[in-house]
Amino acid sequence: MVLRESPFPNRPLAALDALAQGLLCPGFWALNQLLDLQPTTAPRARGRGCCGCTGRALGGLACAALLLLSLPLTALGLLLWLPVQAARRPFAYHHHATTTAPVSWDLRQRRGFTFVSANLCLLPSGLAKFSNLGQTLERAAFAAQQLVPEPPGAHDSLIPRPRGEAGPWHYGSVVVDMEGAAGERAVAKLLPADASRRFPAELSERFPAHADFLCLQEVYDAGAAARLRQRLAKSFPYIVYDVGARGLQGCGLKLFGSGLFLASRYPLLAVQYHCYPNGAREDALSAKGLLSVQVTAAPSPGTPLPLLPPPLPGGERGWAPCDEPNQSHEIFKLYRDPCRVGPKQDEPWAMGRTRLLPVTPCAHPLVPPNPPGPGGRRQFLAGPILSSGQLDPEAGDAWQGRRIDYVLYRPRHDNQPLREEVESFSFITQMASRSDHLPVALRLAVSPTAP
């Protein structure tokens, strides 16, 4: 099966869509620039004074005037754009031709696959300011560069080993076992206090080298998506982007896509998108949903064609008391979460979402998700909340942060020739000052079942 790259069935429809977006562009640009005038932490910290306020006021008047003048074009573009979306497939596909064939897989041997899930908050800069983030294109270029890192070395760990010490040592509420020679910056392994884990969890400063699948969320900005494609295509030849059924759909009026972006080292056999039927507040205008792909793992010639049991990358699905229906969802009977003990209970080493406090995003180039010392996590991680949005007072000493980013995997049945095993789970701080989420990575090993 060959996937068509354009989301439209023919060129005339693609041309009409481009024309409609061209008519919408001036109004959208003016609105985005108007919202982008609000400063983030860094400009406030520099204290620009009256000059900065005056410049923003004049810029706001100019953007508001341009927005009013562009309303006729915006209305015409919207009338043309809406019917064209009915013929649009809910995703675009990019295939980078390469002479390097995927590594063949002998099904008699163990094989590992690494899945990375990262919420990058790549909204248009004006909207990103509401999360104390701006400079969307610059952050996209940085993320693209970090998602294809150099092979791991002794410098990629977040926590340096104390000089002269060896073996495990305590870091926050978990035990840290440092791999590598004494005095070097080695990979930090997070273990529970009783050191009884079946696999290590890593607190990593960098994305894993040679990841197989990148599952990204909140890649809404078209320019940001283009920069990601340009940077990732050589390492990940198969990319699905611009996901979401926009326009007048069964889910209602959708002006924005889902923000989902998937990059794979392996060929894609099929792609499907399912829109979530319910949306609240501003999310109702976004076509958030589920992106499903079927991937072939390129086996050796003469062997049966295996299809990977697909992990399910998570996005905005909370773990607070007000999210109890999500925590008890039926999906946990089909998929496993390595960080989960049960409803409203995580492993002691599980991290939460980074919270952008007024001074931390720009003051610290790297925000540690689990700083040592009492209450360290509270400085950076968003805590459990009630349905009112207030912090949960019952969290107490058990407060670990609100975990809303995760990767689930589906175990294979006993009668299948392959079995899976979790090798590692990583919490990555690379984007801590450039997004409001911590990326996570799952290393899943697949091996033949015993005869």
Coordinates of C-alpha atoms in Angstrom, one line a residue:
M1 CA 0.0 0.0 0.0
V2 CA 1.3 3.4 -1.0
L3 CA 0.1 6.4 1.0
R4 CA -0.7 9.6 -1.1
E5 CA 1.2 12.6 0.2
S6 CA -1.4 15.3 -0.5
P7 CA -4.5 15.3 1.7
F8 CA -6.6 16.3 -1.3
P9 CA -7.6 13.8 -4.1
N10 CA -6.7 16.2 -6.9
R11 CA -4.7 19.4 -7.6
P12 CA -7.6 21.8 -8.2
L13 CA -9.0 21.1 -4.7
A14 CA -5.5 21.6 -3.3
A15 CA -5.2 24.9 -5.2
L16 CA -8.6 26.1 -3.8
D17 CA -7.4 25.3 -0.3
A18 CA -4.2 27.2 -0.8
L19 CA -6.2 30.2 -2.1
A20 CA -8.6 30.1 0.9
Q21 CA -5.7 30.0 3.3
G22 CA -4.1 32.9 1.5
L23 CA -7.2 35.0 2.0
L24 CA -7.3 34.0 5.7
C25 CA -3.6 34.8 6.2
P26 CA -3.7 38.6 6.7
G27 CA -6.4 38.4 9.4
F28 CA -4.8 35.5 11.1
W29 CA -1.4 37.2 11.1
A30 CA -2.8 40.4 12.5
L31 CA -4.6 38.5 15.3
N32 CA -1.5 36.5 16.1
Q33 CA 0.7 39.6 16.2
L34 CA -1.8 41.3 18.5
L35 CA -1.8 38.4 21.0
D36 CA 2.0 38.1 20.6
L37 CA 2.5 41.5 22.1
Q38 CA 2.0 40.2 25.7
P39 CA 5.4 39.7 27.2
T40 CA 6.7 36.5 28.7
T41 CA 8.9 36.2 31.8
A42 CA 12.1 37.2 30.1
P43 CA 11.0 40.7 28.9
R44 CA 9.5 41.3 32.3
A45 CA 12.7 40.3 34.0
R46 CA 14.7 42.7 31.8
G47 CA 12.4 45.5 32.8
R48 CA 11.9 47.5 29.6
G49 CA 10.0 50.2 31.3
C50 CA 7.8 52.8 29.6
C51 CA 9.5 52.3 26.2
G52 CA 8.4 48.7 26.1
C53 CA 4.8 49.6 27.1
T54 CA 4.7 52.4 24.6
G55 CA 5.9 50.1 21.8
R56 CA 3.4 47.4 22.6
A57 CA 0.6 50.0 22.7
L58 CA 1.5 51.4 19.2
G59 CA 2.0 47.8 17.9
G60 CA -1.4 46.8 19.3
L61 CA -3.2 49.7 17.5
A62 CA -1.5 48.9 14.2
C63 CA -2.4 45.2 14.5
A64 CA -6.0 46.0 15.5
A65 CA -6.4 48.3 12.5
L66 CA -5.0 45.6 10.1
L67 CA -7.3 43.0 11.7
L68 CA -10.4 45.2 11.0
L69 CA -9.3 46.0 7.4
S70 CA -8.8 42.3 6.7
L71 CA -12.3 41.2 7.9
P72 CA -13.8 41.1 4.3
L73 CA -10.9 38.9 3.1
T74 CA -11.3 36.7 6.2
A75 CA -15.0 36.2 5.5
L76 CA -14.4 35.4 1.9
G77 CA -11.6 33.0 2.7
L78 CA -13.7 31.3 5.3
L79 CA -16.6 30.8 2.9
L80 CA -14.2 29.2 0.4
W81 CA -12.3 27.2 3.0
L82 CA -15.2 25.5 4.8
P83 CA -16.6 23.5 1.8
V84 CA -13.2 22.5 0.6
Q85 CA -12.4 20.8 3.9
A86 CA -15.2 18.3 3.3
A87 CA -13.0 16.7 0.5
R88 CA -9.8 16.8 2.6
R89 CA -8.3 13.7 4.1
P90 CA -7.6 14.2 7.8
F91 CA -3.8 14.0 7.5
A92 CA -0.9 14.9 5.3
Y93 CA 1.9 12.4 4.6
H94 CA 5.6 13.1 3.9
H95 CA 8.0 10.4 2.6
H96 CA 11.6 11.2 2.3
A97 CA 13.3 9.0 -0.3
T98 CA 16.4 7.4 1.1
T99 CA 18.9 4.8 -0.1
T100 CA 19.2 3.4 3.4
A101 CA 16.9 0.4 3.8
P102 CA 15.4 -0.3 7.3
V103 CA 17.3 -2.7 9.4
S104 CA 16.1 -6.2 8.8
W105 CA 14.7 -8.2 11.7
D106 CA 15.4 -11.8 12.3
L107 CA 12.3 -12.9 14.3
R108 CA 14.5 -15.5 16.2
Q109 CA 16.4 -12.6 17.9
R110 CA 15.4 -10.0 20.5
R111 CA 14.7 -6.6 19.1
G112 CA 14.1 -3.3 20.9
F113 CA 12.0 -0.3 19.8
T114 CA 12.0 3.2 21.3
F115 CA 8.9 5.3 21.4
V116 CA 9.1 9.0 22.3
S117 CA 6.0 11.1 23.3
A118 CA 6.5 14.8 23.6
N119 CA 4.0 17.7 23.9
L120 CA 5.9 20.6 22.4
C121 CA 3.3 23.4 22.8
L122 CA 4.0 24.6 19.2
L123 CA 1.0 26.9 19.0
P124 CA 1.1 30.2 17.0
S125 CA 3.2 32.5 19.1
G126 CA 0.3 34.6 20.3
L127 CA -1.5 31.6 21.7
A128 CA 1.7 30.1 23.1
K129 CA 2.1 33.3 25.2
F130 CA -0.8 32.1 27.4
S131 CA 1.5 29.3 28.5
N132 CA 4.4 31.8 29.1
L133 CA 6.0 30.6 25.9
G134 CA 6.7 32.4 22.6
Q135 CA 9.1 32.2 19.7
T136 CA 7.3 29.2 18.3
L137 CA 9.5 28.8 15.2
E138 CA 12.7 29.1 17.2
R139 CA 11.5 26.5 19.7
A140 CA 10.5 24.2 16.8
A141 CA 14.0 24.4 15.4
F142 CA 15.5 23.6 18.8
A143 CA 13.1 20.7 19.3
A144 CA 13.9 19.3 15.8
Q145 CA 17.6 19.5 16.6
Q146 CA 17.3 17.7 19.9
L147 CA 15.0 15.0 18.7
V148 CA 17.8 13.6 16.5
P149 CA 20.7 13.7 19.0
E150 CA 24.2 12.4 18.8
P151 CA 24.8 8.8 20.1
P152 CA 24.7 8.8 23.9
G153 CA 27.8 9.5 25.9
A154 CA 28.9 10.3 29.4
H155 CA 27.6 13.8 29.1
D156 CA 23.9 13.1 28.6
S157 CA 22.8 12.6 32.2
L158 CA 21.0 15.2 34.2
I159 CA 22.6 14.3 37.6
P160 CA 26.3 14.2 38.1
R161 CA 27.6 11.5 40.4
P162 CA 29.1 13.0 43.6
R163 CA 32.9 12.7 43.4
G164 CA 34.3 9.7 45.1
E165 CA 30.9 8.0 45.5
A166 CA 29.7 4.8 43.8
G167 CA 26.5 2.9 43.8
P168 CA 23.0 4.1 44.4
W169 CA 22.3 7.4 46.2
H170 CA 19.1 9.3 47.1
Y171 CA 17.8 12.0 44.9
G172 CA 14.5 13.6 46.0
S173 CA 12.0 10.8 46.8
V174 CA 13.7 8.1 44.8
V175 CA 17.0 6.2 44.8
V176 CA 19.4 7.1 41.9
D177 CA 21.8 4.5 40.6
M178 CA 24.5 6.1 38.4
E179 CA 25.9 4.1 35.6
G180 CA 29.5 5.0 34.6
A181 CA 32.8 5.7 36.2
A182 CA 33.0 7.7 39.4
G183 CA 33.1 11.5 38.8
E184 CA 31.5 11.3 35.3
R185 CA 28.1 12.5 34.3
A186 CA 26.5 9.2 33.7
V187 CA 22.9 8.1 33.0
A188 CA 20.7 8.5 36.1
K189 CA 18.6 5.4 36.9
L190 CA 15.5 6.2 39.1
L191 CA 14.6 3.3 41.3
P192 CA 12.0 3.0 44.1
A193 CA 13.2 3.0 47.6
D194 CA 13.1 -0.8 47.9
A195 CA 15.1 -1.1 44.6
S196 CA 12.7 -3.8 43.4
R197 CA 12.0 -2.5 39.9
R198 CA 12.0 -4.9 37.0
F199 CA 13.4 -2.2 34.7
P200 CA 15.2 1.1 35.3
A201 CA 13.5 4.5 34.8
E202 CA 15.8 7.2 33.6
L203 CA 15.9 10.9 34.4
S204 CA 17.6 12.0 31.2
E205 CA 18.8 15.4 30.0
R206 CA 18.5 14.4 26.4
F207 CA 16.2 12.6 24.0
P208 CA 17.2 9.0 23.4
A209 CA 19.5 8.5 20.4
H210 CA 18.2 6.4 17.6
A211 CA 14.5 6.5 18.6
D212 CA 12.2 4.6 16.3
F213 CA 9.0 6.5 16.6
L214 CA 8.3 10.2 17.6
C215 CA 4.8 10.9 18.7
L216 CA 4.4 14.6 19.1
Q217 CA 1.5 16.7 20.3
E218 CA 0.4 20.3 20.0
V219 CA 2.3 20.9 16.7
Y220 CA -0.4 23.4 15.6
D221 CA 1.8 26.0 13.8
A222 CA 2.3 25.2 10.1
G223 CA 5.7 26.8 10.1
A224 CA 6.8 24.8 13.1
A225 CA 5.6 21.6 11.5
A226 CA 7.6 22.4 8.3
R227 CA 10.8 22.9 10.4
L228 CA 10.3 19.6 12.1
R229 CA 9.8 17.8 8.8
Q230 CA 12.9 19.4 7.3
R231 CA 15.1 18.4 10.2
L232 CA 13.6 14.9 10.9
A233 CA 13.1 13.6 7.4
K234 CA 16.6 12.1 6.9
S235 CA 16.3 10.1 10.1
F236 CA 12.6 9.5 10.1
P237 CA 11.6 9.0 6.4
Y238 CA 7.9 8.5 7.1
I239 CA 6.0 11.5 8.6
V240 CA 2.3 12.1 9.2
Y241 CA 1.4 15.7 10.0
D242 CA -1.4 18.3 9.7
V243 CA -3.7 15.8 11.3
G244 CA -7.4 16.6 11.9
A245 CA -10.7 16.8 10.2
R246 CA -11.3 20.6 10.0
G247 CA -14.3 22.6 8.8
L248 CA -17.9 21.5 9.5
Q249 CA -17.5 17.9 10.6
G250 CA -19.5 15.5 12.7
C251 CA -17.7 16.8 15.7
G252 CA -18.8 20.4 15.0
L253 CA -16.9 23.4 13.6
K254 CA -13.2 22.8 13.7
L255 CA -10.9 25.7 12.8
F256 CA -7.6 24.1 14.0
G257 CA -6.2 20.6 13.6
S258 CA -5.3 18.1 16.3
G259 CA -1.7 19.1 16.7
L260 CA -0.6 15.5 16.3
F261 CA 2.6 14.7 14.4
L262 CA 4.2 11.3 14.0
A263 CA 7.6 10.4 12.6
S264 CA 8.7 6.8 12.0
R265 CA 11.9 5.1 10.9
Y266 CA 9.7 2.2 9.5
P267 CA 7.3 2.2 6.6
L268 CA 3.6 3.0 7.3
L269 CA 1.1 0.6 6.0
A270 CA -2.1 2.4 7.0
V271 CA -3.1 5.6 8.8
Q272 CA -6.4 6.4 10.5
Y273 CA -7.7 9.4 12.5
H274 CA -10.7 9.5 14.9
C275 CA -12.0 12.8 16.1
Y276 CA -13.0 13.1 19.8
P277 CA -16.7 13.9 20.0
N278 CA -16.6 16.2 23.0
G279 CA -14.6 19.4 23.4
A280 CA -14.7 22.0 26.1
R281 CA -14.0 25.8 25.9
E282 CA -11.3 26.6 23.4
D283 CA -10.6 22.9 22.7
A284 CA -14.0 22.7 21.0
L285 CA -12.5 24.6 18.0
S286 CA -9.6 22.1 17.7
A287 CA -10.0 18.7 16.0
K288 CA -8.3 16.8 18.8
G289 CA -8.5 13.1 18.3
L290 CA -6.7 9.7 18.0
L291 CA -4.1 9.0 15.3
S292 CA -3.5 5.3 14.6
V293 CA -0.8 4.0 12.3
Q294 CA 0.1 0.5 11.2
V295 CA 3.8 -0.1 10.8
T296 CA 5.9 -2.9 9.3
A297 CA 9.1 -3.8 11.1
A298 CA 11.0 -4.8 8.0
P299 CA 11.8 -8.5 8.7
S300 CA 14.5 -10.5 6.9
P301 CA 13.5 -12.1 3.6
G302 CA 11.6 -15.3 4.0
T303 CA 10.1 -14.6 7.4
P304 CA 6.5 -13.8 8.2
L305 CA 5.6 -10.1 8.2
P306 CA 5.2 -8.9 11.8
L307 CA 3.1 -5.9 12.7
L308 CA 4.2 -4.1 15.9
P309 CA 1.7 -4.0 18.8
P310 CA 1.2 -0.3 18.7
P311 CA 1.9 1.8 21.8
L312 CA -0.5 4.5 22.5
P313 CA 1.1 7.9 23.2
G314 CA -0.8 10.0 25.6
G315 CA -1.4 13.8 25.7
E316 CA -3.7 15.9 27.9
R317 CA -5.3 13.1 30.0
G318 CA -5.0 14.1 33.7
W319 CA -4.3 12.1 36.8
A320 CA -5.9 14.4 39.4
P321 CA -9.0 13.7 41.5
C322 CA -11.2 15.5 39.0
D323 CA -9.9 13.1 36.3
E324 CA -11.0 10.0 38.1
P325 CA -13.1 8.8 35.1
N326 CA -10.0 8.9 33.0
Q327 CA -8.0 7.0 35.6
S328 CA -10.6 4.2 35.7
H329 CA -11.0 4.1 31.9
E330 CA -11.5 0.8 30.2
I331 CA -8.4 1.4 28.1
F332 CA -6.2 0.3 31.0
K333 CA -7.7 -3.2 30.7
L334 CA -6.3 -3.4 27.2
Y335 CA -3.1 -1.3 27.5
R336 CA -0.5 -1.1 30.2
D337 CA 1.1 1.9 31.7
P338 CA 4.6 1.2 33.2
C339 CA 4.2 4.2 35.5
R340 CA 0.8 3.2 36.9
V341 CA 0.0 1.1 39.9
G342 CA -3.7 1.7 39.8
P343 CA -6.4 4.4 39.7
K344 CA -5.0 7.6 41.3
Q345 CA -1.8 5.8 42.2
D346 CA 1.5 6.0 40.3
E347 CA 4.9 4.4 40.9
P348 CA 7.1 6.5 43.3
W349 CA 9.5 7.5 40.5
A350 CA 6.8 8.8 38.1
M351 CA 7.1 12.4 37.2
G352 CA 4.4 15.0 36.4
R353 CA 4.0 17.9 34.1
T354 CA 6.4 20.9 34.3
R355 CA 4.6 24.0 35.5
L356 CA 6.0 27.3 34.2
L357 CA 6.4 29.6 37.2
P358 CA 6.9 33.3 36.7
V359 CA 10.7 33.2 37.1
T360 CA 11.8 29.7 36.1
P361 CA 11.2 29.3 32.3
C362 CA 13.7 31.8 31.2
A363 CA 15.9 32.0 34.3
H364 CA 16.9 28.4 34.1
P365 CA 18.1 26.7 30.9
L366 CA 17.3 23.3 32.4
V367 CA 14.5 22.7 34.9
P368 CA 15.1 19.5 36.9
P369 CA 11.8 17.6 37.3
N370 CA 12.7 16.2 40.7
P371 CA 15.1 18.6 42.4
P372 CA 16.5 17.4 45.7
G373 CA 15.3 18.6 49.1
P374 CA 11.8 18.8 50.7
G375 CA 9.2 20.2 48.4
G376 CA 11.5 20.4 45.5
R377 CA 9.0 19.1 42.9
R378 CA 6.6 21.8 43.9
Q379 CA 8.9 24.4 42.5
F380 CA 8.5 23.1 38.9
L381 CA 5.7 20.5 38.6
A382 CA 2.0 21.2 38.4
G383 CA 0.2 19.4 41.3
P384 CA -3.0 17.5 41.5
I385 CA -6.1 19.7 41.2
L386 CA -9.7 19.5 42.1
S387 CA -12.6 20.0 39.7
S388 CA -12.6 23.7 40.6
G389 CA -9.0 24.0 39.3
Q390 CA -7.6 24.6 42.7
L391 CA -4.7 22.5 44.1
D392 CA -5.8 19.4 46.0
P393 CA -5.2 20.0 49.7
E394 CA -5.4 16.3 50.4
A395 CA -2.2 15.6 48.3
G396 CA 0.0 16.3 51.4
D397 CA 3.3 14.6 51.5
A398 CA 2.3 12.2 48.7
W399 CA 2.3 15.1 46.2
Q400 CA 4.3 14.0 43.1
G401 CA 3.0 16.3 40.4
R402 CA 0.2 15.8 38.0
R403 CA 1.2 13.2 35.4
I404 CA -0.6 13.8 32.1
D405 CA 2.0 12.6 29.6
Y406 CA 2.5 8.8 29.2
V407 CA 3.0 5.9 26.8
L408 CA 0.9 2.8 27.0
Y409 CA 1.5 -0.5 25.3
R410 CA -0.7 -3.5 24.5
P411 CA 0.6 -6.9 25.5
R412 CA 0.3 -9.7 23.0
H413 CA -1.8 -12.7 23.6
D414 CA -0.2 -16.0 24.8
N415 CA -0.7 -17.7 21.5
Q416 CA 1.4 -15.2 19.6
P417 CA 5.0 -16.0 18.5
L418 CA 6.4 -12.8 20.0
R419 CA 6.3 -11.3 23.5
E420 CA 7.1 -7.8 24.7
E421 CA 9.1 -6.6 27.7
V422 CA 9.7 -3.0 28.9
E423 CA 13.4 -2.3 29.0
S424 CA 13.3 1.3 30.3
F425 CA 11.1 4.3 30.8
S426 CA 12.6 7.8 30.5
F427 CA 11.6 11.3 31.7
I428 CA 13.4 13.9 29.5
T429 CA 14.1 17.4 30.6
Q430 CA 15.5 18.7 27.3
M431 CA 12.4 20.8 26.6
A432 CA 11.8 21.9 30.2
S433 CA 12.3 25.6 29.5
R434 CA 10.7 25.5 26.0
S435 CA 7.5 23.6 26.7
D436 CA 5.1 23.1 29.6
H437 CA 5.4 19.3 29.5
L438 CA 8.1 16.7 30.2
P439 CA 8.6 14.3 27.2
V440 CA 8.6 10.6 28.0
A441 CA 10.2 7.6 26.2
L442 CA 9.5 3.9 26.4
R443 CA 12.0 1.2 25.3
L444 CA 10.0 -1.9 24.4
A445 CA 11.8 -5.2 23.6
V446 CA 10.2 -7.8 21.4
S447 CA 11.5 -11.3 21.4
P448 CA 10.3 -14.8 20.4
T449 CA 8.3 -16.8 22.9
A450 CA 9.9 -19.9 24.4
P451 CA 9.1 -23.0 22.5

